[in-house]
Tab-separated table of N, CA and C in Angstrom:
chain	number	residue	atom	x	y	z
A	19	MET	N	93.219	31.478	28.267
A	19	MET	CA	92.711	30.668	27.043
A	19	MET	C	91.407	31.296	26.923
A	20	VAL	N	90.988	31.847	25.660
A	20	VAL	CA	89.455	32.473	25.461
A	20	VAL	C	88.760	31.104	24.976
A	21	LYS	N	87.532	31.392	25.700
A	21	LYS	CA	86.418	30.332	25.100
A	21	LYS	C	85.711	30.838	24.322
A	22	ASP	N	85.133	30.219	23.339
A	22	ASP	CA	84.261	30.917	22.233
A	22	ASP	C	82.920	30.104	22.230
A	23	LEU	N	81.615	30.411	22.007
A	23	LEU	CA	80.643	30.027	21.964
A	23	LEU	C	80.110	29.903	20.578
A	24	CYS	N	79.716	28.720	20.012
A	24	CYS	CA	79.104	28.734	18.762
A	24	CYS	C	77.717	29.159	18.777
A	25	ARG	N	77.544	29.910	17.703
A	25	ARG	CA	76.172	30.796	17.808
A	25	ARG	C	75.078	29.522	17.395
A	26	PHE	N	75.391	28.668	16.592
A	26	PHE	CA	73.912	27.720	16.372
A	26	PHE	C	74.093	26.690	17.380
A	27	CYS	N	75.053	25.988	17.780
A	27	CYS	CA	74.840	24.908	18.847
A	27	CYS	C	74.919	25.117	20.156
A	28	ARG	N	75.683	26.449	20.354
A	28	ARG	CA	75.892	26.984	21.790
A	28	ARG	C	76.820	26.309	22.665
A	29	GLN	N	77.552	25.569	22.019
A	29	GLN	CA	78.493	24.761	22.620
A	29	GLN	C	79.750	25.521	22.977
A	30	ILE	N	80.460	25.458	24.017
A	30	ILE	CA	81.538	26.354	24.282
A	30	ILE	C	82.840	25.582	23.618
A	31	ASP	N	83.654	26.474	23.046
A	31	ASP	CA	84.889	25.719	22.384
A	31	ASP	C	85.958	26.662	22.742
A	32	ASP	N	87.209	26.254	22.463
A	32	ASP	CA	88.333	26.767	22.869
A	32	ASP	C	88.926	27.735	21.635
A	33	GLY	N	87.944	27.707	20.744
A	33	GLY	CA	88.251	28.639	19.568
A	33	GLY	C	88.982	27.941	18.122
A	34	ASN	N	89.516	26.857	18.500
A	34	ASN	CA	90.358	26.067	17.160
A	34	ASN	C	89.334	25.581	16.304
A	35	ASN	N	88.215	25.020	16.734
A	35	ASN	CA	87.339	24.409	15.747
A	35	ASN	C	86.319	25.540	15.346
A	36	LEU	N	86.316	26.701	15.734
A	36	LEU	CA	85.186	27.494	15.243
A	36	LEU	C	85.820	28.458	13.612
A	37	ILE	N	84.945	28.852	13.079
A	37	ILE	CA	85.300	29.514	11.747
A	37	ILE	C	84.509	30.921	12.092
A	38	ASP	N	84.905	31.771	11.142
A	38	ASP	CA	84.454	32.977	11.070
A	38	ASP	C	83.764	33.152	9.648
A	39	PRO	N	82.541	32.607	9.366
A	39	PRO	CA	82.055	32.614	8.050
A	39	PRO	C	81.453	34.037	7.388
A	40	CYS	N	81.399	35.046	8.243
A	40	CYS	CA	80.873	36.302	7.638
A	40	CYS	C	81.694	37.581	8.465
A	41	ASP	N	81.118	38.726	8.383
A	41	ASP	CA	81.780	39.871	9.339
A	41	ASP	C	81.275	40.113	10.673
A	42	CYS	N	80.354	39.124	11.082
A	42	CYS	CA	79.766	39.356	12.328
A	42	CYS	C	80.853	39.282	13.591
A	43	TYR	N	81.652	38.501	13.313
A	43	TYR	CA	82.827	38.267	14.474
A	43	TYR	C	83.532	39.626	14.740
A	44	LYS	N	83.539	40.441	13.764
A	44	LYS	CA	84.407	41.861	13.851
A	44	LYS	C	83.589	42.701	14.768
A	45	LYS	N	82.340	42.454	14.549
A	45	LYS	CA	81.302	43.357	15.632
A	45	LYS	C	80.922	42.779	17.033
A	46	PHE	N	80.660	41.345	16.671
A	46	PHE	CA	80.301	40.509	18.070
A	46	PHE	C	81.314	39.412	18.210
A	47	ASP	N	81.741	39.172	19.481
A	47	ASP	CA	82.750	38.250	19.691
A	47	ASP	C	82.204	36.774	19.558
A	48	ALA	N	80.877	36.601	20.029
A	48	ALA	CA	80.281	35.343	20.140
A	48	ALA	C	79.639	34.927	18.972
A	49	LEU	N	79.648	35.308	17.538
A	49	LEU	CA	79.163	34.990	16.337
A	49	LEU	C	80.008	33.978	15.680
A	50	ARG	N	81.067	33.196	16.262
A	50	ARG	CA	81.788	32.224	15.334
A	50	ARG	C	80.916	30.825	15.474
A	51	VAL	N	81.393	29.985	14.415
A	51	VAL	CA	80.688	28.900	14.302
A	51	VAL	C	81.456	27.748	14.050
A	52	HIS	N	80.920	26.424	14.389
A	52	HIS	CA	81.500	25.227	13.764
A	52	HIS	C	81.150	25.286	12.321
A	53	GLN	N	81.981	24.545	11.725
A	53	GLN	CA	81.793	24.145	10.341
A	53	GLN	C	80.672	23.349	10.045
A	54	LYS	N	80.377	22.230	10.643
A	54	LYS	CA	79.309	21.204	10.880
A	54	LYS	C	78.025	21.891	10.843
A	55	CYS	N	77.779	22.981	11.954
A	55	CYS	CA	76.702	23.543	12.381
A	55	CYS	C	76.417	24.579	11.520
A	56	LEU	N	77.416	25.306	10.571
A	56	LEU	CA	77.056	26.115	9.585
A	56	LEU	C	76.650	25.488	8.479
A	57	GLN	N	77.043	24.307	8.168
A	57	GLN	CA	76.738	23.302	6.961
A	57	GLN	C	75.078	22.892	7.115
A	58	ASP	N	74.908	22.222	8.320
A	58	ASP	CA	73.581	22.056	8.851
A	58	ASP	C	72.468	23.397	8.675
A	59	HIS	N	72.861	24.357	9.211
A	59	HIS	CA	72.198	25.551	9.289
A	59	HIS	C	71.595	25.877	7.656
A	60	ILE	N	72.636	26.192	6.827
A	60	ILE	CA	72.548	26.266	5.413
A	60	ILE	C	71.487	25.409	4.966
A	61	SER	N	71.819	24.055	5.253
A	61	SER	CA	71.005	23.031	4.654
A	61	SER	C	69.385	23.090	4.986
A	62	ASP	N	69.279	23.348	6.229
A	62	ASP	CA	67.897	23.637	6.789
A	62	ASP	C	67.317	24.737	6.509
A	63	ALA	N	67.822	25.789	6.103
A	63	ALA	CA	67.402	27.150	5.816
A	63	ALA	C	66.804	26.986	4.208
A	64	THR	N	67.773	26.137	3.617
A	64	THR	CA	67.474	26.186	2.140
A	64	THR	C	66.068	25.381	2.016
A	65	ALA	N	65.949	24.375	2.929
A	65	ALA	CA	64.836	23.469	2.904
A	65	ALA	C	63.602	24.424	3.343
A	66	LYS	N	63.789	25.355	4.325
A	66	LYS	CA	62.673	26.155	4.708
A	66	LYS	C	62.293	27.127	3.883
A	67	GLN	N	63.406	27.723	3.104
A	67	GLN	CA	62.945	28.621	1.818
A	67	GLN	C	62.344	27.838	0.701
A	68	ARG	N	62.656	26.673	0.392
A	68	ARG	CA	62.026	26.351	-0.630
A	68	ARG	C	60.612	25.769	-0.184
A	69	GLU	N	60.494	25.290	0.923
A	69	GLU	CA	59.181	25.143	1.511
A	69	GLU	C	58.009	26.078	1.297
A	70	ARG	N	58.636	27.293	1.749
A	70	ARG	CA	57.562	28.190	2.079
A	70	ARG	C	57.918	29.226	0.690
A	71	PHE	N	58.411	28.828	-0.469
A	71	PHE	CA	58.717	29.623	-1.464
A	71	PHE	C	58.724	30.780	-1.226
A	72	ASN	N	59.591	31.128	-0.264
A	72	ASN	CA	60.199	32.657	-0.184
A	72	ASN	C	61.220	33.251	-0.562
A	73	PRO	N	61.310	33.901	-1.641
A	73	PRO	CA	62.535	34.261	-2.208
A	73	PRO	C	63.331	35.266	-1.360
A	74	ASN	N	62.681	35.731	-0.231
A	74	ASN	CA	63.644	37.032	0.634
A	74	ASN	C	64.479	36.068	1.439
A	75	LEU	N	64.148	34.672	1.883
A	75	LEU	CA	65.064	33.908	2.520
A	75	LEU	C	66.458	33.584	1.937
A	76	HIS	N	67.533	33.925	2.448
A	76	HIS	CA	68.741	33.601	1.721
A	76	HIS	C	69.648	32.732	2.574
A	77	PRO	N	69.666	31.464	2.594
A	77	PRO	CA	70.280	30.816	3.303
A	77	PRO	C	71.983	30.704	3.330
A	78	GLU	N	72.433	31.513	2.091
A	78	GLU	CA	73.906	31.511	2.078
A	78	GLU	C	74.289	32.867	2.613
A	79	PHE	N	73.456	33.708	3.175
A	79	PHE	CA	73.634	34.898	3.681
A	79	PHE	C	73.515	35.015	5.211
A	80	CYS	N	74.285	35.548	6.106
A	80	CYS	CA	74.237	35.883	7.456
A	80	CYS	C	72.955	36.610	7.923
A	81	SER	N	72.208	36.174	8.578
A	81	SER	CA	70.890	36.789	9.102
A	81	SER	C	70.990	38.053	9.883
A	82	VAL	N	72.347	38.282	10.394
A	82	VAL	CA	72.832	39.276	11.380
A	82	VAL	C	73.322	40.603	10.495
A	83	CYS	N	74.506	40.014	9.879
A	83	CYS	CA	75.011	41.138	8.864
A	83	CYS	C	74.555	41.271	7.698
A	84	ARG	N	73.748	40.287	7.101
A	84	ARG	CA	73.370	40.414	5.764
A	84	ARG	C	74.435	40.376	4.644
A	85	LYS	N	75.355	39.462	4.961
A	85	LYS	CA	76.400	39.316	3.992
A	85	LYS	C	76.682	37.992	3.761
A	86	LYS	N	77.176	37.629	2.353
A	86	LYS	CA	77.131	36.180	2.327
A	86	LYS	C	78.411	35.415	2.942
A	87	TYR	N	77.820	34.255	3.268
A	87	TYR	CA	79.076	33.632	3.992
A	87	TYR	C	80.081	33.367	3.160
A	88	ARG	N	81.332	33.381	3.697
A	88	ARG	CA	82.543	33.124	3.087
A	88	ARG	C	82.863	31.642	2.955
A	89	VAL	N	82.173	30.895	2.403
A	89	VAL	CA	82.462	29.426	2.104
A	89	VAL	C	82.008	29.135	0.754
A	90	LYS	N	82.911	28.084	0.333
A	90	LYS	CA	82.528	27.451	-0.870
A	90	LYS	C	81.851	26.093	-0.404
A	91	LEU	N	80.380	26.038	-1.149
A	91	LEU	CA	79.597	25.014	-0.893
A	91	LEU	C	79.228	24.046	-1.988
A	92	LYS	N	79.191	22.833	-1.929
A	92	LYS	CA	78.832	21.635	-2.731
A	92	LYS	C	77.385	21.342	-2.465
A	93	TRP	N	76.384	21.092	-3.255
A	93	TRP	CA	75.247	20.712	-3.149
A	93	TRP	C	75.208	19.422	-3.547
A	94	HIS	N	74.513	18.395	-2.921
A	94	HIS	CA	74.432	17.051	-3.317
A	94	HIS	C	73.122	16.504	-2.662
A	95	PHE	N	72.473	15.337	-3.233
A	95	PHE	CA	71.169	14.863	-2.866
A	95	PHE	C	71.479	13.930	-1.412
A	96	GLY	N	70.644	14.477	-0.606
A	96	GLY	CA	70.965	13.949	0.672
A	96	GLY	C	69.991	12.797	1.194
A	97	THR	N	70.114	11.951	2.027
A	97	THR	CA	69.035	10.743	2.608
A	97	THR	C	68.477	11.125	3.796
A	98	LYS	N	68.666	12.225	4.233
A	98	LYS	CA	68.493	12.419	5.821
A	98	LYS	C	67.105	12.696	5.863
A	99	ARG	N	66.246	13.401	4.824
A	99	ARG	CA	65.047	13.793	5.072
A	99	ARG	C	63.888	12.785	4.147
A	100	LEU	N	64.604	11.665	3.637
A	100	LEU	CA	63.755	10.786	2.827
A	100	LEU	C	62.211	10.271	3.685
A	101	TRP	N	62.367	10.149	4.658
A	101	TRP	CA	61.194	9.475	5.392
A	101	TRP	C	60.562	10.713	6.497
A	102	THR	N	60.718	11.847	5.924
A	102	THR	CA	60.020	12.901	6.876
A	102	THR	C	58.563	12.972	6.199
A	103	VAL	N	57.754	13.784	7.172
A	103	VAL	CA	56.513	13.942	6.723
A	103	VAL	C	56.316	14.683	5.409
A	104	LYS	N	57.128	15.714	4.980
A	104	LYS	CA	57.093	16.142	3.963
A	104	LYS	C	57.216	15.453	2.690
A	105	SER	N	58.313	14.538	2.741
A	105	SER	CA	58.556	13.375	1.795
A	105	SER	C	57.256	12.714	1.600
A	106	PHE	N	56.736	11.995	2.383
A	106	PHE	CA	55.402	11.297	2.585
A	106	PHE	C	54.437	11.983	1.847
A	107	HIS	N	54.340	13.336	2.257
A	107	HIS	CA	53.250	14.231	1.431
A	107	HIS	C	53.448	14.126	-0.108
A	108	SER	N	54.760	14.131	-0.462
A	108	SER	CA	55.100	14.165	-2.027
A	108	SER	C	54.848	12.664	-2.359
A	109	TYR	N	55.199	11.667	-1.682
A	109	TYR	CA	54.929	10.124	-2.257
A	109	TYR	C	53.297	10.257	-2.246
A	110	ILE	N	52.498	10.600	-1.593
A	110	ILE	CA	50.977	10.436	-1.483
A	110	ILE	C	50.631	11.158	-2.822
A	111	GLU	N	51.004	12.632	-3.030
A	111	GLU	CA	50.801	13.268	-4.043
A	111	GLU	C	50.971	12.554	-5.359
A	112	GLY	N	52.167	12.155	-5.478
A	112	GLY	CA	52.448	11.367	-6.629
A	112	GLY	C	51.453	10.112	-7.177
A	113	PHE	N	51.313	9.228	-5.984
A	113	PHE	CA	50.310	8.081	-6.000
A	113	PHE	C	48.985	8.545	-6.381
A	114	VAL	N	48.446	9.733	-5.700
A	114	VAL	CA	47.091	10.116	-6.195
A	114	VAL	C	46.999	10.630	-7.479
A	115	MET	N	47.942	10.994	-7.924
A	115	MET	CA	48.040	11.624	-9.284
A	115	MET	C	48.026	10.577	-10.456
A	116	THR	N	48.883	9.608	-9.976
A	116	THR	CA	48.964	8.644	-10.844
A	116	THR	C	47.610	7.711	-10.894
A	117	ILE	N	47.030	7.467	-9.787
A	117	ILE	CA	45.710	6.788	-9.689
A	117	ILE	C	44.616	7.494	-10.641
A	118	THR	N	44.735	9.019	-10.419
A	118	THR	CA	43.770	10.000	-11.206
A	118	THR	C	44.027	9.747	-12.704
A	119	CYS	N	45.247	9.691	-12.992
A	119	CYS	CA	45.496	9.672	-14.489
A	119	CYS	C	44.959	8.216	-15.047
A	120	MET	N	45.327	7.201	-14.455
A	120	MET	CA	44.860	5.871	-14.906
A	120	MET	C	43.465	5.950	-14.789
A	121	MET	N	42.834	6.306	-14.072
A	121	MET	CA	41.264	6.396	-14.150
A	121	MET	C	40.881	7.164	-15.043
A	122	MET	N	41.502	8.352	-15.547
A	122	MET	CA	41.151	9.131	-16.732
A	122	MET	C	41.272	8.425	-17.722
A	123	ILE	N	42.449	7.864	-18.158
A	123	ILE	CA	42.457	7.050	-19.373
A	123	ILE	C	41.495	5.630	-19.335
A	124	PHE	N	41.203	5.055	-18.150
A	124	PHE	CA	40.409	3.976	-18.455
A	124	PHE	C	39.046	4.368	-18.750
A	125	SER	N	38.532	5.684	-18.248
A	125	SER	CA	37.424	6.442	-18.483
A	125	SER	C	37.404	6.626	-19.890
A	126	VAL	N	38.144	7.288	-20.618
A	126	VAL	CA	38.329	7.259	-22.122
A	126	VAL	C	38.250	6.123	-22.773
A	127	TYR	N	38.910	5.043	-22.370
A	127	TYR	CA	38.844	3.516	-22.966
A	127	TYR	C	37.148	3.209	-23.143
A	128	ILE	N	36.544	3.325	-21.998
A	128	ILE	CA	35.368	3.036	-21.870
A	128	ILE	C	34.390	3.594	-22.699
A	129	VAL	N	34.422	5.007	-22.841
A	129	VAL	CA	33.537	5.885	-23.535
A	129	VAL	C	33.819	5.640	-25.102
A	130	VAL	N	35.422	5.350	-25.505
A	130	VAL	CA	35.561	5.139	-26.822
A	130	VAL	C	34.920	3.522	-27.112
A	131	ALA	N	34.960	2.624	-26.582
A	131	ALA	CA	34.633	1.343	-26.686
A	131	ALA	C	33.093	1.318	-26.797
A	132	LYS	N	32.245	2.166	-25.925
A	132	LYS	CA	30.810	2.141	-25.924
A	132	LYS	C	30.469	2.813	-27.304
A	133	GLU	N	31.053	3.799	-27.377
A	133	GLU	CA	30.677	4.488	-28.740
A	133	GLU	C	31.140	3.772	-29.819
A	134	SER	N	32.115	3.076	-30.139
A	134	SER	CA	32.337	2.170	-31.440
A	134	SER	C	31.497	1.067	-31.423
A	135	LYS	N	31.054	0.512	-30.394
A	135	LYS	CA	30.016	-0.728	-30.138
A	135	LYS	C	28.709	0.040	-30.736
A	136	ARG	N	28.256	1.129	-30.222
A	136	ARG	CA	27.131	1.709	-30.605
A	136	ARG	C	26.886	2.123	-32.165
A	137	SER	N	28.084	2.408	-32.588
A	137	SER	CA	28.041	2.888	-34.117
A	137	SER	C	27.924	1.572	-34.853
A	138	ARG	N	28.662	0.455	-34.495
A	138	ARG	CA	28.684	-0.872	-35.273
A	138	ARG	C	27.417	-1.425	-35.145
A	139	GLU	N	26.626	-1.333	-33.845
A	139	GLU	CA	25.217	-1.824	-33.977
A	139	GLU	C	24.166	-1.050	-34.923
A	140	GLU	N	24.477	0.315	-34.915
A	140	GLU	CA	23.752	1.126	-35.962
A	140	GLU	C	24.065	1.003	-37.245
A	141	GLY	N	25.477	0.658	-37.456
A	141	GLY	CA	25.844	0.300	-38.961
A	141	GLY	C	25.924	1.510	-39.630
A	142	SER	N	26.400	2.692	-39.123
A	142	SER	CA	26.765	3.708	-39.650
A	142	SER	C	28.205	3.719	-39.967
A	143	ASN	N	28.480	4.456	-41.218
A	143	ASN	CA	29.676	4.546	-41.189
A	143	ASN	C	30.187	6.056	-41.044
A	144	GLU	N	29.691	6.655	-40.286
A	144	GLU	CA	30.008	7.803	-39.817
A	144	GLU	C	31.234	7.907	-38.897
A	145	GLY	N	31.664	8.920	-38.511
A	145	GLY	CA	32.573	8.839	-37.597
A	145	GLY	C	32.073	8.668	-36.183
A	146	SER	N	32.883	8.037	-35.283
A	146	SER	CA	32.263	7.565	-33.917
A	146	SER	C	31.782	8.746	-33.044
A	147	GLY	N	32.049	9.877	-33.230
A	147	GLY	CA	31.824	11.208	-32.471
A	147	GLY	C	32.517	11.355	-31.315
A	148	VAL	N	33.835	10.487	-31.264
A	148	VAL	CA	34.585	10.760	-30.053
A	148	VAL	C	36.009	11.470	-30.406
A	149	GLY	N	35.940	12.223	-31.642
A	149	GLY	CA	37.052	12.960	-31.834
A	149	GLY	C	37.527	14.091	-30.961
A	150	PHE	N	36.570	14.549	-30.204
A	150	PHE	CA	36.780	15.604	-29.219
A	150	PHE	C	37.642	14.990	-27.928
A	151	LEU	N	37.559	13.746	-28.042
A	151	LEU	CA	38.351	13.158	-26.830
A	151	LEU	C	39.886	13.196	-26.860
A	152	LEU	N	40.592	13.132	-28.112
A	152	LEU	CA	41.973	13.054	-28.213
A	152	LEU	C	42.755	14.438	-27.839
A	153	PRO	N	41.858	15.337	-28.229
A	153	PRO	CA	42.672	16.743	-27.733
A	153	PRO	C	42.673	16.759	-26.070
A	154	LEU	N	41.473	16.216	-25.752
A	154	LEU	CA	41.227	16.486	-24.161
A	154	LEU	C	42.111	15.444	-23.345
A	155	VAL	N	42.520	14.239	-23.968
A	155	VAL	CA	43.429	13.448	-23.486
A	155	VAL	C	44.843	13.864	-23.374
A	156	VAL	N	45.121	14.631	-24.589
A	156	VAL	CA	46.459	15.183	-24.991
A	156	VAL	C	46.612	16.201	-23.675
A	157	VAL	N	45.745	17.108	-23.663
A	157	VAL	CA	45.833	18.486	-22.568
A	157	VAL	C	45.934	17.710	-21.171
A	158	SER	N	45.186	16.465	-21.001
A	158	SER	CA	44.943	16.131	-19.549
A	158	SER	C	46.494	15.455	-19.220
A	159	LEU	N	46.710	14.501	-20.294
A	159	LEU	CA	48.221	13.915	-19.885
A	159	LEU	C	49.533	14.994	-19.683
A	160	LEU	N	49.458	16.276	-20.370
A	160	LEU	CA	50.206	17.306	-20.329
A	160	LEU	C	49.904	17.936	-18.816
A	161	MET	N	48.778	17.987	-18.370
A	161	MET	CA	48.905	18.734	-17.105
A	161	MET	C	49.388	17.868	-16.168
A	162	PHE	N	48.910	16.435	-16.325
A	162	PHE	CA	49.490	15.471	-15.476
A	162	PHE	C	51.028	15.462	-15.398
A	163	ALA	N	51.818	15.407	-16.316
A	163	ALA	CA	53.178	15.366	-16.418
A	163	ALA	C	53.682	16.498	-15.794
A	164	ALA	N	53.088	17.675	-16.049
A	164	ALA	CA	53.490	19.077	-15.405
A	164	ALA	C	53.264	18.803	-14.101
A	165	THR	N	52.320	18.472	-13.298
A	165	THR	CA	52.195	18.412	-11.976
A	165	THR	C	52.953	17.356	-11.338
A	166	VAL	N	53.234	16.338	-11.997
A	166	VAL	CA	54.159	15.119	-11.459
A	166	VAL	C	55.648	15.783	-11.327
A	167	ARG	N	55.871	16.483	-12.569
A	167	ARG	CA	57.264	17.308	-12.449
A	167	ARG	C	57.395	18.283	-11.325
A	168	LYS	N	56.178	18.951	-11.177
A	168	LYS	CA	56.557	19.851	-9.901
A	168	LYS	C	56.534	19.373	-8.632
A	169	ILE	N	55.789	18.345	-8.332
A	169	ILE	CA	55.647	17.418	-7.315
A	169	ILE	C	57.159	16.770	-7.087
A	170	TYR	N	57.932	16.481	-8.003
A	170	TYR	CA	59.333	15.710	-8.062
A	170	TYR	C	60.247	16.774	-7.729
A	171	TYR	N	60.205	17.902	-8.291
A	171	TYR	CA	61.304	19.050	-7.971
A	171	TYR	C	60.887	19.675	-6.695
A	172	ARG	N	59.893	19.481	-6.002
A	172	ARG	CA	59.814	20.035	-4.754
A	172	ARG	C	60.287	18.963	-3.800
A	173	TRP	N	59.893	17.765	-4.151
A	173	TRP	CA	60.769	16.692	-3.225
A	173	TRP	C	61.947	16.670	-3.180
A	174	ARG	N	62.496	16.766	-4.272
A	174	ARG	CA	64.127	16.821	-4.732
A	174	ARG	C	64.675	18.090	-4.018
A	175	ALA	N	63.989	19.223	-4.228
A	175	ALA	CA	64.612	20.594	-3.559
A	175	ALA	C	64.842	20.211	-1.931
A	176	ASN	N	63.666	19.290	-1.289
A	176	ASN	CA	63.673	19.087	0.133
A	176	ASN	C	64.677	18.177	0.435
A	177	GLN	N	65.351	17.195	-0.409
A	177	GLN	CA	66.156	16.420	-0.132
A	177	GLN	C	67.792	16.907	-0.325
A	178	MET	N	67.742	17.981	-0.847
A	178	MET	CA	69.366	18.670	-1.012
A	178	MET	C	70.186	19.308	0.217
A	179	GLU	N	71.082	18.847	0.284
A	179	GLU	CA	72.046	19.154	1.351
A	179	GLU	C	73.411	19.827	0.967
A	180	ALA	N	73.755	20.751	1.802
A	180	ALA	CA	75.221	21.371	1.317
A	180	ALA	C	76.288	20.944	2.297
A	181	ASP	N	77.333	20.846	1.434
A	181	ASP	CA	78.692	20.574	2.366
A	181	ASP	C	79.671	21.565	1.940
A	182	ILE	N	80.303	22.044	3.030
A	182	ILE	CA	81.151	23.241	2.793
A	182	ILE	C	82.482	22.667	2.358
A	183	LEU	N	83.007	22.905	1.313
A	183	LEU	CA	84.110	22.604	0.846
A	183	LEU	C	85.301	23.179	1.378
A	184	ASP	N	85.122	24.513	1.486
A	184	ASP	CA	86.199	25.469	1.934
A	184	ASP	C	85.708	26.778	2.419
A	185	VAL	N	86.661	27.066	3.502
A	185	VAL	CA	86.174	28.472	4.034
A	185	VAL	C	87.123	29.547	3.581
A	186	LEU	N	86.556	30.467	2.830
A	186	LEU	CA	87.410	31.543	2.148
A	186	LEU	C	87.661	32.602	3.002
């Protein structure tokens, strides 16, 4: 009976539970894997790729033979990484951005309130002189929304996991 070794977890198996996801098994006998190990490898490699923003890392390709794994994947939102350091980093970024936006809005409110009070005391019918604030507030809110969106997508990408539906 031939015993094979999973290339990811290095556990010895009788070969019945191991799959050949790429062409490496034709060249090297010891490059077969458990389906669960391959699934974890693809999910972790995807998180590393997104973390480093490295387009050259291809988690769906074998690092030895450079061919695409012959598996059908289904991506889903996972809860395995909700309480990791990276997730907390995203939570803190979102919290700080929200506080900053609230402080900015409050500052604009104070400036507008003081300017309108000053113009009432002077009795002038001219504009209050705060017309420049509206475009500034709009641009700041757009920048805030774009930043929060980027934080959210980075957090969500870190939470994605792959399930192997079928070995082709």
